[in-house]
Amino acid sequence: MRKLRIGIIDLVTKAPTRALYARLMNANMASIMPQVIAVWCEEEGHEVTFICYTGFEDLAKMLPENPDLVFIGAFSQAAQLSYAMSNFFRSRGAVTVLGGPHARCYPQDAQKYFDYVLGFTDKSVIRELLRDCSPQRPYGLHLAAERQPATLPGVQERWKFIEPTLRKAPTIKIVPMLGSLGCPYTCSFCIDSVVPYQPLDFEVMKADLRFLLQKFPRPRVAWHDPNFGVRFDDYMDAIEEAAPPGSIDFIAESSLSLLAEPHLKRLKRNGFKAILPGIESWYDLGNKSKTGKMTGMDKVQQVADHVNMILRYIPYIQTNFVLGLDVDEGPEPFELTKRFVDLAPGAFPGYSLLSAFGQAAPLNLEYQRADRVIPFPFHFLNNNQAMNVKPKNYSWPDFYDRVIDLTRYTFSWRAIYRRYRAMEETIPKWMNVVRAVSSEGFGRIAYFTNLRRLLDTDRQLRSYFERESTELPQFYIDRVRKDLGPMWQWLPEGALHHDPNAYLHSQKAAAATPVSLVAAGSMPPEARPGGNGALQTPAPARPIVT
Ligand code: SF4
């Protein structure tokens, strides 16, 4: 087999940027699977150039002049950037491959712009691809393993790619680690709800932690597990065996149900500094917050007590909510969240607008059948810039009025001050202030307020929201053009648009097509059965929640 020049690009941002926060933190958002692919490609004897694209790099200069193959890993919000990059590298003769959450959620669309689109990716999928990576145009091939890989290269094997990425983070450096895949919970909107829970090798984890203690005086590790601590005792035993208590700072996403007081004591002892549980709704998903059938104000009180207890052990907590779920109706869900902000002043509330990411979750088929999915360009699908499911129980103006009211309440100076006062450690205190006054707090209030104004004044935009028109409002086109900057010129024609019901169509086509008659790759994408899989392991199509 000929030695290939391979470029691997991990897109942690959706556009070129010069923002200070991006400079400080983007490199810490690196995904694990692009690093894994890089390891596997080298093991197959190829020459790899790996880049974590944080928005500051000139890729044309950093990659070899004429790469044979370019892998790109992207979340959906970076899809337009990835399409533009693919077009650029194809113009230089490269064959392009997309993996990651976007490839998994929207394979039919991605196949229009990439030669290969990856579902679940294991080493045999990569081997197969490397054996014959001939161009596939106009429609790319969809390649997928049946399930997630049983093992992955650990930090030591990936270090060659982790180290240069961390060099881009000037102050705080966070190493991504993974102890498990999938989740035993079944939150209907979440991509991991359909991936069986599977722990990875604890021996690899222990060796990696020991390795990191040699590299940093006090390492910081972010667990990319969709739901950390499902096998709590096994994890803690492994951490305690490998690292002296408190010698490593950890960050993890974990459901509230796993954060009982005895667990919190052990987490504290082992250096856990930040935890991100999902509450989602006051009327649903009680199993993961351990509130059972309790709803409404009773659930608010119980969750607030639980969160306040967590804060006695873990210095930083972000509680996640999904706004606009079908169970929500009227003012109450929003008012209850405000009460929670009052009762648990130290928690940083993370709000996500309900979003259906293509074929991430079976529930999305219901939205598509009901014609409720709006094809906002992927660029806006980051859980807050666009809600791509028409709310069931709210008009758009009513919904945005309530979202704005809640966001203003949460990031009022009074709430910011109370949050500051409720925390003990200096960095978490100030982290919350910075988040509130930057894009997550004040920035969102401004964005939502502008959008709410346009719902009243921009007829074209309102018709698009109401599904009366499919013409993309100029507001969105202008924003993508501005954000992509020099990459805009490479965005292929039509790449701002996608079929919002592609998942549904692919299911119908799969049911109607005798599989033995047609190879998946030879069908036009709209007729192909969909596939699942991810190049990037952090849960791709859920809010940052567990
Ligand atoms: S949202 Fe969290 S708890 Fe629910 S299925 Fe996804 S990873 Fe699991």
Coordinates of C-alpha atoms in Angstrom, one line a residue, residues 189 278 280-281 318-325 328 334 337 348-357 381-388 399-400 403 406-407 411 435 440 444 448 541-546:
F189 CA -33.5 13.8 22.7
G278 CA -28.7 17.7 33.5
E280 CA -33.7 19.2 31.7
S281 CA -37.3 19.6 32.8
Q318 CA -23.5 23.8 35.9
T319 CA -27.1 22.6 35.9
N320 CA -28.5 22.1 32.4
F321 CA -32.0 22.6 31.2
V322 CA -33.8 22.1 27.9
L323 CA -36.3 24.9 27.1
G324 CA -39.3 24.2 24.8
L325 CA -39.8 20.5 25.5
D328 CA -43.8 22.3 28.8
F334 CA -40.0 29.2 33.1
T337 CA -36.6 27.7 36.7
F348 CA -24.6 28.2 36.8
P349 CA -27.7 27.3 34.8
G350 CA -27.0 26.2 31.2
Y351 CA -30.0 26.7 29.0
S352 CA -30.5 24.8 25.7
L353 CA -33.3 25.4 23.3
L354 CA -34.9 22.1 22.1
S355 CA -33.0 21.0 19.0
A356 CA -33.5 17.9 16.9
F357 CA -30.1 16.9 15.3
L381 CA -27.5 24.5 15.6
N382 CA -25.6 25.0 18.8
N383 CA -28.6 24.7 21.2
N384 CA -29.1 28.4 21.5
Q385 CA -28.8 30.3 18.2
A386 CA -31.7 28.4 16.7
M387 CA -34.4 26.1 18.0
N388 CA -35.1 23.9 15.0
F399 CA -41.7 31.3 23.5
Y400 CA -38.9 33.9 22.9
V403 CA -36.8 32.7 27.1
L406 CA -35.7 33.8 32.1
T407 CA -32.3 34.6 30.7
F411 CA -28.1 37.0 34.4
R435 CA -19.7 33.6 31.7
E440 CA -23.5 33.0 27.4
R444 CA -27.6 35.6 24.5
F448 CA -32.7 36.6 21.6
A541 CA -26.3 15.8 19.6
R542 CA -27.4 16.6 23.0
P543 CA -27.1 19.8 25.0
I544 CA -24.1 19.6 27.3
V545 CA -26.1 17.5 29.8
T546 CA -26.3 14.1 31.2

